[in-house]
Coordinates of C-alpha atoms and ligand atoms in Angstrom, one line a residue:
Chain Z
X4 CA 192.3 -99.0 -16.5
X5 CA 189.8 -99.9 -19.2
X6 CA 187.2 -101.2 -16.8
X7 CA 187.5 -98.1 -14.6
X8 CA 186.9 -96.0 -17.7
X9 CA 183.8 -97.9 -18.6
X10 CA 182.4 -97.5 -15.1
X11 CA 183.1 -93.7 -15.3
X12 CA 181.3 -93.4 -18.6
X13 CA 178.3 -95.4 -17.3
X14 CA 178.0 -93.1 -14.3
X15 CA 178.3 -90.0 -16.5
X16 CA 175.6 -91.4 -18.8
X17 CA 173.2 -92.2 -16.0
X18 CA 173.7 -88.8 -14.4
X19 CA 173.1 -87.1 -17.7
X20 CA 169.8 -89.0 -18.2
X21 CA 168.6 -88.3 -14.6
X22 CA 169.3 -84.6 -14.9
X23 CA 167.8 -84.5 -18.4
X24 CA 164.5 -85.9 -17.2
X25 CA 164.4 -84.1 -13.9
X26 CA 164.8 -80.9 -15.9
X27 CA 162.1 -81.8 -18.3
X28 CA 159.6 -82.6 -15.5
X29 CA 160.7 -79.4 -13.7
X30 CA 159.9 -77.4 -16.8
X31 CA 156.5 -79.2 -17.2
X32 CA 155.7 -78.5 -13.5
X33 CA 156.5 -74.8 -14.0
X34 CA 154.2 -74.6 -17.0
X35 CA 151.4 -76.4 -15.2
X36 CA 151.7 -73.8 -12.5
X37 CA 151.9 -70.9 -14.9
X38 CA 149.0 -71.9 -17.1
X39 CA 146.6 -73.9 -15.0
X40 CA 147.7 -73.0 -11.5
X41 CA 148.2 -76.6 -10.6
X42 CA 151.0 -77.2 -8.1
X43 CA 153.1 -80.3 -8.6
X44 CA 155.2 -81.1 -5.6
X45 CA 158.9 -81.0 -6.1
X46 CA 159.6 -84.6 -4.9
X47 CA 157.1 -85.8 -7.6
X48 CA 159.2 -84.0 -10.2
X49 CA 162.4 -85.6 -8.9
X50 CA 160.9 -89.1 -8.6
X51 CA 159.3 -89.0 -12.1
X52 CA 162.6 -87.7 -13.5
X53 CA 164.6 -90.5 -11.9
X54 CA 162.2 -93.2 -13.0
X55 CA 161.9 -92.1 -16.6
X56 CA 165.7 -91.4 -16.8
X57 CA 166.5 -94.9 -15.5
X58 CA 164.0 -96.6 -17.8
X59 CA 165.3 -94.9 -20.9
X60 CA 168.9 -95.6 -19.8
X61 CA 168.1 -99.3 -19.2
X62 CA 166.3 -99.6 -22.5
X63 CA 169.4 -98.2 -24.1
X64 CA 167.6 -95.4 -26.0
X65 CA 168.6 -92.4 -23.8
X66 CA 170.6 -89.3 -24.6
X67 CA 173.2 -90.2 -21.9
X68 CA 174.0 -93.4 -23.7
X69 CA 174.1 -91.6 -27.1
X70 CA 176.7 -89.1 -25.7
X71 CA 178.9 -91.2 -23.5
X72 CA 178.5 -94.8 -24.7
X73 CA 177.8 -94.6 -28.4
X74 CA 177.1 -98.3 -29.0
X75 CA 173.9 -97.5 -30.9
X76 CA 174.5 -97.4 -34.6
X77 CA 174.6 -93.8 -35.6
X78 CA 173.5 -94.0 -39.2
X79 CA 169.8 -93.7 -38.3
X80 CA 168.4 -90.2 -38.8
X81 CA 167.7 -88.4 -35.5
X82 CA 163.9 -88.3 -36.1
X83 CA 163.8 -92.0 -36.1
X84 CA 165.4 -92.4 -32.7
X85 CA 164.1 -91.8 -29.2
X86 CA 167.1 -89.7 -28.1
X87 CA 166.6 -87.5 -31.1
X88 CA 163.0 -86.7 -30.1
X89 CA 164.0 -86.2 -26.5
X90 CA 166.6 -83.6 -27.5
X91 CA 164.0 -81.9 -29.7
X92 CA 161.5 -82.0 -26.8
X93 CA 164.0 -80.5 -24.3
X94 CA 164.9 -77.7 -26.6
X95 CA 161.2 -77.0 -27.3
X96 CA 160.2 -76.9 -23.6
X97 CA 163.2 -74.8 -22.8
X98 CA 162.1 -72.2 -25.3
X99 CA 158.5 -72.2 -24.1
X100 CA 159.5 -71.8 -20.5
X101 CA 162.0 -69.0 -21.5
X102 CA 159.2 -67.2 -23.4
X103 CA 157.0 -67.3 -20.3
X104 CA 159.7 -66.4 -17.8
X105 CA 160.9 -63.4 -19.7
X106 CA 157.3 -62.3 -20.2
X107 CA 157.8 -61.7 -23.9
X108 CA 155.0 -59.4 -25.1
X109 CA 155.1 -58.4 -28.7
X110 CA 152.0 -56.2 -28.2
X111 CA 153.9 -54.0 -25.8
X112 CA 156.9 -53.8 -28.1
X113 CA 154.9 -52.4 -31.1
X114 CA 151.9 -50.7 -29.6
X115 CA 153.6 -48.8 -26.8
X116 CA 156.3 -47.1 -28.8
X117 CA 154.9 -43.7 -27.9
X118 CA 156.2 -44.2 -24.3
X119 CA 159.7 -43.9 -25.7
X120 CA 158.8 -40.6 -27.3
X121 CA 160.4 -38.5 -24.5
X122 CA 163.8 -40.1 -24.7
X123 CA 163.8 -40.3 -28.5
X124 CA 162.9 -36.7 -28.7
X125 CA 165.7 -35.9 -26.3
X126 CA 168.2 -37.7 -28.4
X127 CA 167.2 -35.8 -31.6
X128 CA 167.0 -32.5 -29.7
X129 CA 169.7 -32.6 -27.1
X130 CA 170.2 -29.8 -24.6
X131 CA 173.6 -28.3 -25.6
X132 CA 173.5 -25.9 -22.6
X133 CA 174.8 -28.6 -20.3
X134 CA 177.8 -29.4 -22.6
X135 CA 180.4 -28.0 -20.2
X136 CA 178.9 -29.7 -17.2
X137 CA 178.9 -33.0 -19.2
X138 CA 182.6 -32.5 -20.2
X139 CA 183.7 -32.4 -16.6
X140 CA 181.8 -35.5 -15.8
X141 CA 183.1 -37.1 -18.9
X142 CA 186.7 -36.2 -17.9
X143 CA 186.1 -37.9 -14.6
X144 CA 185.0 -41.1 -16.4
X145 CA 187.9 -41.1 -18.8
X146 CA 190.5 -40.4 -16.2
X147 CA 189.1 -43.0 -13.8
X148 CA 189.3 -45.5 -16.6
X149 CA 192.9 -44.4 -17.3
X150 CA 194.0 -44.6 -13.6
X151 CA 192.3 -48.0 -13.2
X152 CA 194.3 -49.3 -16.2
X153 CA 197.6 -47.7 -15.2
X154 CA 197.4 -49.1 -11.6
X155 CA 196.4 -52.5 -12.9
X156 CA 199.3 -52.9 -15.3
X157 CA 202.2 -53.4 -13.0
X158 CA 200.3 -55.6 -10.6
X159 CA 198.9 -57.8 -13.3
X160 CA 202.3 -57.9 -15.0
X161 CA 203.9 -59.3 -11.9
X162 CA 201.1 -61.7 -11.0
X163 CA 201.0 -63.1 -14.6
X164 CA 204.4 -64.7 -14.2
X165 CA 203.1 -66.6 -11.2
X166 CA 199.9 -67.6 -13.0
X167 CA 201.8 -69.1 -16.0
X168 CA 202.0 -72.9 -15.9
X169 CA 205.2 -73.0 -17.9
X170 CA 207.1 -70.7 -15.5
X171 CA 206.0 -72.3 -12.2
X172 CA 208.0 -75.3 -11.4
X173 CA 206.0 -78.5 -10.7
X174 CA 207.1 -78.5 -7.1
X175 CA 204.8 -78.2 -4.1
X176 CA 205.6 -74.5 -3.7
X177 CA 205.3 -73.8 -7.5
X178 CA 202.0 -75.6 -7.8
X179 CA 200.6 -73.9 -4.7
X180 CA 201.5 -70.4 -5.9
X181 CA 200.2 -71.1 -9.4
X182 CA 196.9 -72.5 -8.2
X183 CA 196.3 -69.6 -5.7
X184 CA 197.0 -66.8 -8.1
X185 CA 195.0 -68.5 -10.9
X186 CA 192.0 -69.1 -8.6
X187 CA 191.9 -65.6 -7.2
X188 CA 192.2 -64.1 -10.7
X189 CA 189.4 -66.3 -12.0
X190 CA 187.1 -65.6 -9.1
X191 CA 187.7 -61.8 -9.1
X192 CA 187.3 -61.7 -12.9
X193 CA 184.0 -63.6 -12.7
X194 CA 182.6 -60.9 -10.4
X195 CA 181.5 -58.1 -12.7
X196 CA 182.9 -54.6 -12.4
X197 CA 179.5 -53.3 -11.6
X198 CA 179.3 -55.6 -8.5
X199 CA 182.7 -54.3 -7.4
X200 CA 181.4 -50.8 -7.9
X201 CA 178.5 -51.5 -5.5
X202 CA 180.9 -52.8 -2.9
X203 CA 183.4 -49.9 -3.2
X204 CA 180.7 -47.2 -3.3
X205 CA 179.7 -48.5 0.1
X206 CA 183.3 -48.8 1.2
X207 CA 184.8 -45.4 0.1
X208 CA 181.5 -43.6 -0.7
X209 CA 179.8 -42.8 -4.0
X210 CA 182.1 -41.1 -6.5
X211 CA 184.8 -41.7 -9.1
X212 CA 187.2 -43.2 -6.6
X213 CA 184.8 -46.1 -6.0
X214 CA 184.5 -46.6 -9.8
X215 CA 188.3 -46.5 -10.2
X216 CA 188.8 -49.2 -7.6
X217 CA 186.1 -51.4 -9.1
X218 CA 187.6 -51.2 -12.6
X219 CA 191.1 -51.6 -11.2
X220 CA 190.2 -54.9 -9.4
X221 CA 188.5 -56.2 -12.4
X222 CA 191.3 -55.1 -14.7
X223 CA 194.0 -56.7 -12.6
X224 CA 192.2 -60.0 -12.6
X225 CA 191.5 -60.1 -16.3
X226 CA 194.9 -58.7 -17.4
X227 CA 196.6 -61.3 -15.2
X228 CA 194.7 -64.0 -17.1
X229 CA 195.3 -62.6 -20.5
X230 CA 199.0 -61.9 -19.8
X231 CA 199.6 -65.3 -18.3
X232 CA 198.1 -67.0 -21.3
X233 CA 200.5 -65.0 -23.4
X234 CA 203.4 -66.2 -21.3
X235 CA 202.1 -69.8 -21.7
X236 CA 202.3 -69.3 -25.5
X237 CA 205.9 -68.1 -25.7
X238 CA 208.6 -70.1 -27.5
X239 CA 210.2 -72.2 -24.8
X240 CA 213.5 -72.4 -26.8
X241 CA 215.0 -69.0 -25.7
X242 CA 214.0 -69.8 -22.1
X243 CA 216.0 -73.0 -22.3
X244 CA 218.9 -71.2 -23.9
X245 CA 219.1 -68.5 -21.3
X246 CA 218.8 -71.0 -18.5
X247 CA 221.7 -72.9 -20.0
X248 CA 223.9 -69.9 -19.7
X249 CA 223.7 -70.1 -15.9
X250 CA 221.2 -67.2 -15.6
X251 CA 219.1 -67.0 -12.4
X252 CA 215.4 -67.5 -12.6
X253 CA 214.7 -63.8 -12.5
X254 CA 217.3 -63.1 -15.2
X255 CA 215.7 -65.9 -17.3
X256 CA 212.3 -64.2 -17.0
X257 CA 213.6 -60.8 -17.8
X258 CA 215.8 -61.8 -20.8
X259 CA 213.9 -64.8 -22.3
X260 CA 210.2 -64.2 -21.3
X261 CA 209.7 -60.4 -21.2
X262 CA 211.0 -59.6 -24.7
X263 CA 208.6 -62.2 -26.1
X264 CA 205.5 -60.8 -24.4
X265 CA 206.0 -57.0 -24.5
X266 CA 204.1 -56.2 -27.7
X267 CA 201.1 -58.5 -27.0
X268 CA 201.0 -57.1 -23.5
X269 CA 200.8 -53.5 -24.9
X270 CA 198.0 -54.6 -27.3
X271 CA 196.0 -56.2 -24.5
X272 CA 196.5 -53.2 -22.2
X273 CA 195.2 -50.7 -24.7
X274 CA 192.3 -53.0 -25.4
X275 CA 191.7 -53.0 -21.7
X276 CA 191.7 -49.3 -21.4
X277 CA 189.1 -49.2 -24.2
X278 CA 186.9 -51.6 -22.3
X279 CA 187.4 -49.7 -19.1
X280 CA 186.2 -46.4 -20.7
X281 CA 182.9 -48.2 -21.6
X282 CA 182.6 -49.9 -18.3
X283 CA 183.3 -46.6 -16.5
X284 CA 180.0 -45.2 -17.7
X285 CA 178.1 -48.3 -16.6
X286 CA 180.0 -48.4 -13.2
X287 CA 178.9 -44.7 -12.7
X288 CA 175.3 -45.9 -12.7
X289 CA 175.8 -47.8 -9.4
X290 CA 177.8 -45.2 -7.6
X291 CA 181.1 -45.0 -9.5
X292 CA 180.7 -41.3 -10.4
X293 CA 181.5 -39.6 -13.7
X294 CA 179.2 -39.4 -16.7
X295 CA 177.3 -42.5 -15.7
X296 CA 176.1 -40.9 -12.4
X297 CA 175.1 -37.8 -14.3
X298 CA 173.1 -39.9 -16.8
X299 CA 171.3 -41.7 -13.9
X300 CA 170.4 -38.4 -12.2
X301 CA 169.1 -36.8 -15.3
X302 CA 167.1 -39.9 -16.2
X303 CA 165.5 -39.9 -12.8
X304 CA 164.6 -36.3 -13.2
X305 CA 163.1 -37.1 -16.6
X306 CA 165.2 -34.4 -18.3
X307 CA 165.2 -36.2 -21.6
X308 CA 167.0 -33.5 -23.5
X309 CA 169.9 -33.6 -21.0
X310 CA 169.9 -37.4 -21.3
X311 CA 170.0 -37.1 -25.0
X312 CA 173.1 -34.8 -24.8
X313 CA 174.9 -37.3 -22.5
X314 CA 174.1 -40.2 -24.7
X315 CA 175.6 -38.4 -27.7
X316 CA 178.8 -37.6 -25.8
X317 CA 179.2 -41.2 -24.5
X318 CA 178.7 -42.5 -28.0
X319 CA 181.3 -40.1 -29.4
X320 CA 183.9 -40.9 -26.8
X321 CA 183.4 -44.7 -27.2
X322 CA 183.7 -44.3 -30.9
X323 CA 186.9 -42.3 -30.7
X324 CA 188.4 -44.7 -28.2
X325 CA 187.5 -47.6 -30.4
X326 CA 189.3 -46.1 -33.4
X327 CA 192.3 -45.0 -31.5
X328 CA 192.8 -48.3 -29.8
X329 CA 192.3 -50.2 -33.1
X330 CA 194.9 -48.0 -34.8
X331 CA 197.4 -48.4 -32.0
X332 CA 197.0 -52.1 -31.9
X333 CA 197.5 -52.3 -35.6
X334 CA 200.7 -50.4 -35.3
X335 CA 201.9 -52.7 -32.5
X336 CA 201.3 -55.7 -34.7
X337 CA 203.6 -54.3 -37.3
X338 CA 206.4 -53.8 -34.7
Chain J
X26 CA 244.6 -85.8 -21.0
X27 CA 242.2 -85.8 -18.0
X28 CA 238.5 -86.7 -18.2
X29 CA 236.3 -83.6 -18.4
X30 CA 233.0 -85.5 -18.4
X31 CA 232.3 -88.7 -16.6
X32 CA 228.9 -90.4 -16.7
X33 CA 228.1 -93.4 -14.6
X34 CA 224.9 -95.5 -15.1
X35 CA 222.9 -92.5 -16.2
X36 CA 219.1 -93.2 -16.5
X37 CA 216.3 -90.9 -17.5
X38 CA 212.7 -91.9 -17.2
X39 CA 210.2 -89.2 -18.3
X40 CA 206.9 -88.6 -16.4
X41 CA 205.2 -90.2 -19.4
X42 CA 207.0 -93.5 -18.6
X43 CA 209.4 -93.3 -21.6
X44 CA 212.8 -94.7 -20.6
X45 CA 214.9 -92.4 -22.7
X46 CA 218.4 -93.2 -21.3
X47 CA 219.1 -96.7 -20.1
X48 CA 222.3 -96.7 -18.2
X49 CA 224.8 -94.5 -20.0
X50 CA 228.5 -95.0 -19.0
X51 CA 230.8 -92.6 -20.7
X52 CA 234.1 -90.8 -20.2
X53 CA 235.1 -87.8 -22.4
X54 CA 238.5 -86.4 -22.4
X55 CA 239.4 -82.7 -22.4
X56 CA 239.7 -81.5 -26.0
X57 CA 237.7 -84.2 -27.7
X58 CA 235.2 -83.4 -30.5
X59 CA 232.5 -86.0 -29.8
X60 CA 229.8 -86.7 -32.4
X61 CA 226.5 -88.2 -31.1
X62 CA 224.8 -90.3 -33.7
X63 CA 221.5 -92.0 -33.6
X64 CA 217.9 -92.1 -34.9
X65 CA 215.4 -89.5 -33.8
X66 CA 214.1 -90.6 -30.4
X67 CA 217.3 -92.5 -29.5
X68 CA 218.0 -90.1 -26.6
X69 CA 220.6 -87.6 -27.9
X70 CA 218.8 -84.5 -26.8
X71 CA 217.9 -86.0 -23.5
X72 CA 221.6 -87.0 -22.9
X73 CA 222.8 -83.5 -23.8
X74 CA 220.2 -81.8 -21.6
X75 CA 221.0 -84.0 -18.6
X76 CA 224.6 -82.8 -18.8
X77 CA 223.6 -79.2 -17.8
X78 CA 220.5 -80.2 -15.9
X79 CA 218.0 -78.7 -18.3
X80 CA 216.5 -82.1 -17.7
X81 CA 216.7 -83.8 -14.4
X82 CA 218.3 -87.2 -14.7
X83 CA 216.4 -90.0 -12.9
X84 CA 219.5 -91.7 -11.5
X85 CA 223.2 -92.0 -12.0
X86 CA 226.2 -89.7 -11.7
X87 CA 227.4 -86.8 -13.8
X88 CA 230.9 -85.4 -13.1
X89 CA 232.0 -82.4 -15.2
X90 CA 235.4 -80.9 -14.6
X91 CA 235.5 -82.6 -11.2
X92 CA 232.2 -81.3 -10.0
X93 CA 229.2 -83.4 -9.1
X94 CA 226.5 -82.0 -11.4
X95 CA 223.6 -84.0 -10.1
X96 CA 224.1 -82.8 -6.5
X97 CA 224.4 -79.1 -7.5
X98 CA 221.8 -76.7 -6.3
X99 CA 221.1 -73.0 -6.8
X100 CA 224.2 -70.9 -7.2
X101 CA 226.4 -73.9 -7.7
X102 CA 224.3 -75.1 -10.6
X103 CA 224.7 -71.7 -12.2
X104 CA 228.5 -71.9 -11.8
X105 CA 228.4 -75.2 -13.5
X106 CA 226.1 -74.1 -16.3
X107 CA 228.1 -71.1 -17.3
X108 CA 231.1 -73.4 -18.0
X109 CA 228.9 -75.5 -20.3
X110 CA 227.6 -73.6 -23.3
X111 CA 224.8 -75.0 -25.4
X112 CA 223.9 -74.6 -29.1
X113 CA 220.4 -75.6 -30.4
X114 CA 218.9 -76.7 -33.6
X115 CA 216.4 -73.8 -33.5
X116 CA 219.1 -71.3 -32.5
X117 CA 216.9 -70.2 -29.6
X118 CA 217.9 -66.6 -29.8
X119 CA 215.7 -63.9 -28.4
X120 CA 214.3 -62.7 -31.7
X121 CA 213.2 -59.2 -30.7
X122 CA 216.6 -58.2 -29.4
X123 CA 219.8 -57.2 -31.2
X124 CA 222.6 -59.6 -31.9
X125 CA 224.8 -57.8 -29.5
X126 CA 222.2 -58.1 -26.6
X127 CA 221.8 -61.8 -27.5
X128 CA 225.6 -62.3 -27.2
X129 CA 225.7 -60.4 -23.9
X130 CA 223.1 -62.9 -22.4
X131 CA 226.0 -65.4 -22.5
X132 CA 227.4 -63.4 -19.6
X133 CA 224.3 -63.8 -17.4
X134 CA 225.8 -66.6 -15.4
X135 CA 228.6 -64.3 -14.3
X136 CA 226.5 -61.3 -13.6
X137 CA 224.3 -60.0 -10.8
X138 CA 220.8 -58.9 -11.6
X139 CA 221.7 -55.2 -11.5
X140 CA 224.8 -55.8 -13.7
X141 CA 222.8 -57.7 -16.3
X142 CA 220.1 -54.9 -16.4
X143 CA 222.8 -52.4 -17.2
X144 CA 224.9 -54.3 -19.7
X145 CA 225.2 -51.4 -22.2
X146 CA 226.9 -49.4 -19.4
X147 CA 229.6 -52.0 -19.0
X148 CA 232.0 -51.2 -21.7
X149 CA 234.2 -54.2 -21.0
X150 CA 231.3 -56.7 -21.6
X151 CA 230.3 -54.9 -24.7
X152 CA 233.8 -55.0 -26.0
X153 CA 234.2 -58.7 -25.5
X154 CA 230.7 -59.3 -27.0
X155 CA 231.7 -57.3 -30.1
X156 CA 235.0 -59.3 -30.4
X157 CA 233.0 -62.5 -30.2
X158 CA 230.6 -61.3 -32.9
X159 CA 233.7 -60.4 -35.0
X160 CA 235.1 -63.8 -34.5
X161 CA 232.0 -65.4 -36.1
X162 CA 232.1 -62.8 -38.9
X163 CA 229.0 -60.8 -37.8
X164 CA 230.5 -57.6 -36.4
X165 CA 228.4 -55.3 -38.7
X166 CA 225.2 -57.1 -37.6
X167 CA 225.6 -56.2 -33.9
X168 CA 222.7 -53.8 -33.8
X169 CA 220.4 -55.8 -36.0
X170 CA 217.5 -57.7 -34.5
X171 CA 218.2 -61.4 -34.8
X172 CA 214.9 -62.2 -36.3
X173 CA 216.1 -60.4 -39.5
X174 CA 219.1 -62.7 -39.8
X175 CA 219.4 -65.9 -41.9
X176 CA 219.6 -69.3 -40.2
X177 CA 223.3 -69.5 -40.6
X178 CA 223.8 -66.1 -39.2
X179 CA 221.5 -66.8 -36.3
X180 CA 223.5 -69.9 -35.4
X181 CA 226.7 -67.9 -35.5
X182 CA 225.2 -65.4 -33.1
X183 CA 224.4 -68.4 -30.9
X184 CA 228.0 -69.5 -31.1
X185 CA 229.1 -66.0 -30.1
X186 CA 226.7 -66.2 -27.2
X187 CA 228.3 -69.5 -26.2
X188 CA 231.8 -68.0 -26.5
X189 CA 230.7 -65.2 -24.1
X190 CA 230.4 -67.9 -21.4
X191 CA 234.0 -68.7 -21.9
X192 CA 233.0 -72.3 -21.6
X193 CA 235.1 -75.5 -21.2
X194 CA 232.4 -77.6 -22.8
X195 CA 230.1 -76.9 -25.7
X196 CA 227.0 -79.0 -26.1
X197 CA 225.4 -78.8 -29.6
X198 CA 222.1 -80.4 -30.2
X199 CA 221.8 -80.9 -34.0
X200 CA 223.2 -77.4 -34.6
X201 CA 223.1 -77.7 -38.4
X202 CA 219.9 -79.7 -38.9
X203 CA 217.9 -76.6 -39.9
X204 CA 220.6 -75.3 -42.3
X205 CA 221.5 -75.9 -45.9
X206 CA 224.6 -78.0 -46.6
X207 CA 227.0 -75.1 -47.3
X208 CA 225.9 -73.1 -44.3
X209 CA 226.0 -76.3 -42.2
X210 CA 229.6 -76.8 -43.0
X211 CA 230.6 -73.2 -42.1
X212 CA 228.9 -73.5 -38.8
X213 CA 230.7 -76.8 -38.1
X214 CA 233.9 -75.1 -39.0
X215 CA 233.4 -72.5 -36.2
X216 CA 232.8 -75.3 -33.8
X217 CA 235.9 -77.1 -35.0
X218 CA 237.9 -74.0 -34.5
X219 CA 236.7 -73.5 -31.0
X220 CA 237.7 -77.1 -30.3
X221 CA 241.2 -76.9 -31.8
X222 CA 242.2 -73.3 -31.0
X223 CA 240.5 -72.8 -27.7
X224 CA 240.7 -76.4 -26.5
X225 CA 237.0 -76.5 -25.8
X226 CA 235.5 -79.9 -25.5
X227 CA 232.6 -80.3 -28.0
X228 CA 229.7 -82.8 -27.9
X229 CA 227.6 -82.5 -31.0
X230 CA 224.7 -84.5 -32.2
X231 CA 224.5 -84.8 -36.0
X232 CA 222.9 -86.8 -38.7
X233 CA 225.6 -86.6 -41.3
X234 CA 228.4 -89.1 -41.3
X235 CA 230.4 -86.9 -43.7
X236 CA 230.4 -84.0 -41.2
X237 CA 231.2 -86.5 -38.4
X238 CA 234.2 -87.7 -40.3
X239 CA 235.4 -84.3 -41.1
X240 CA 235.1 -82.7 -37.6
X241 CA 234.8 -85.5 -35.1
X242 CA 237.6 -87.1 -33.1
X243 CA 235.3 -89.6 -31.7
X244 CA 231.8 -91.0 -32.5
X245 CA 229.3 -92.2 -30.0
X246 CA 226.1 -93.8 -31.3
X247 CA 222.9 -94.2 -29.3
X248 CA 220.1 -96.5 -29.9
X249 CA 217.0 -96.8 -27.7
X250 CA 218.8 -95.0 -24.9
X251 CA 221.9 -97.1 -24.9
X252 CA 225.4 -96.6 -26.4
X253 CA 225.8 -99.0 -29.3
X254 CA 229.0 -97.7 -30.7
X255 CA 232.0 -95.8 -29.3
X256 CA 235.0 -95.3 -31.5
X257 CA 236.7 -93.2 -34.1
X258 CA 234.8 -91.8 -37.1
X259 CA 236.9 -94.0 -39.4
X260 CA 235.7 -97.1 -37.8
X261 CA 232.1 -96.5 -39.0
X262 CA 231.7 -98.5 -42.2
X263 CA 228.5 -99.4 -44.0
X264 CA 227.8 -102.3 -41.7
X265 CA 228.1 -100.2 -38.5
X266 CA 226.1 -97.4 -40.1
X267 CA 223.2 -99.8 -40.8
X268 CA 223.4 -101.1 -37.2
X269 CA 222.9 -97.6 -35.9
X270 CA 220.4 -96.3 -38.4
X271 CA 218.6 -99.5 -39.5
X272 CA 218.9 -101.7 -42.5
X273 CA 217.2 -99.4 -45.0
X274 CA 219.4 -96.4 -44.2
X275 CA 221.5 -94.8 -46.9
X276 CA 224.4 -92.5 -46.2
X277 CA 223.9 -89.0 -47.4
X278 CA 226.9 -87.0 -48.3
X279 CA 227.4 -83.4 -47.3
X280 CA 230.4 -81.4 -48.1
Ligands
ADP404 N1 209.7 -84.0 -22.4 C1 209.5 -85.3 -22.7 N2 208.5 -86.0 -22.1 C2 208.3 -87.3 -22.4 N3 209.1 -88.0 -23.3 C3 210.1 -87.4 -23.9 C4 210.3 -86.0 -23.7 N4 211.4 -85.6 -24.4 C5 211.7 -86.7 -25.1 N5 211.0 -87.8 -24.8 C6 211.1 -89.2 -25.4 O1 212.4 -89.6 -25.0 C7 212.9 -90.3 -26.1 C8 214.3 -89.7 -26.5 O2 214.0 -88.4 -27.1 P1 215.2 -87.4 -27.5 O3 216.1 -87.4 -26.4 O4 214.5 -86.2 -27.9 O5 215.8 -88.2 -28.7 P2 216.7 -87.6 -29.9 O6 217.2 -86.2 -29.5 O7 217.7 -88.6 -30.1 O8 215.7 -87.5 -31.1 C9 211.9 -90.3 -27.2 O9 211.2 -91.6 -27.1 C10 211.0 -89.2 -26.9 O10 209.7 -89.4 -27.3
MG405 MG1 216.7 -84.4 -30.5

């Protein structure tokens, strides 16, 4: 047991060191190319990384050892140790590479402010004539967010029971169901709503329906996760007590689990609707319809006064939603 | 009197490797009021939870009222469980629901899903639930959410829930450990009454010898998962007490 553990820690330490140095040489190679147009072959980078990583590991001065096998006395200040300087160096080189990759250009930021004049002007002088047109697009956005949330609630509610570790028995069937539901929810959640919107705008065509489907899928996945975590945090006592009365599994869920989760569920759901309204505008940009689509169109036509009007309306709606949802959640807490 | 509970060579080994019950042999007669004594970790809760299979025993036999509990599955296990009520140290009521609804959950083992979802429509169930609440002196608290009740009141709701099961056996896992002495005695009095008047067999773990003497007809002491004493409450003198609880233990009185 102990030996096995030691081996595992050693492997983790070596791997850390190798990756550490391969990364540093990779960054160095990028900078060489970027600044001096000198190409360093990739296998050189890897070989150098491995050699230096191994040497520092063997000498016992490496970061991997420091993290996984802390035999080195720790009372020395970091700037008197090799690992301290290596960490400092990796942070520095990461920052330098980042600066170059992102093409940070302070000159552009300050000197070219005039370019934003059109849109700024639009914001301070919005075109109120399109107010009615905007309202109907806005309604589309709000209602698509609402429908996405409403459709997601029952599905996520049911799925969350199967994604809760404490409710799924540790039998083969129980574990399988748990793992499948969890994995799907995690994967679907990690795909952003905007990506779903692209998929659905191809599938069902550009418009609010595509946006609704995108938000619904994303909401189901994230509500399932939030809900199931809530279930995992319930007091197990009542569950035990209800089971002991001879209740069936379903009765136990309804009588011992549901009453404990109802009010946090409501809070999460309202929060979700709030998020969905914001996301609905973004999703509109890529084919989800509503105010987002209108904004995109007006921006491409360079109608800055119309854009200004739309931005104001979005800001107001988001602000109202924010307040309402905070108020409702506050009330729920008191219940 | 016939045996209502028979345990043969009962073992429980947890997944962590803890050997919590090491071969328990025990026969309990109908109508007994058995007190379980023993230090924390001696296996009292494990033993009680094996009896209604809230915990799966590792090996051994459990016969309750002539039925093989270990072999029971699905529906059969529900039928067994509804005849064995359980009372917990932390009461384990559903805190957001009313006392009445909590008492009604005692009927779940007898009810179909549809029936249990429409409890308020079934006047007969409600009537019995109210009677049970009245019996524990809480009739006027029927509509109150249980989280607003005191500890003693919550435990009495739990007793009413147990009564709703119309049980033959009541398992009580340190039912008074979270209560003050006076309340503890009143809760024990209800258990004593169910034992005497309704002839329910009670197995109750406790830490107070005074309560054991007052209510118990028999005392069983556990130590490290084994029975180290089995006799009447009177037989426990200071020497026996120290054998069970260790040399440094002092008896605490509670009246
Ligand atoms: N769920 C569990 N998993 C692992 N070990 C447990 C579990 N529950 C209890 N134990 C262990 O089993 C032993 C008996 O515990 P328990 O039955 O709770 O004793 P008591 O109720 O007398 O205090 C203890 O050593 C305890 O740590
Ligand atoms: Mg215990």
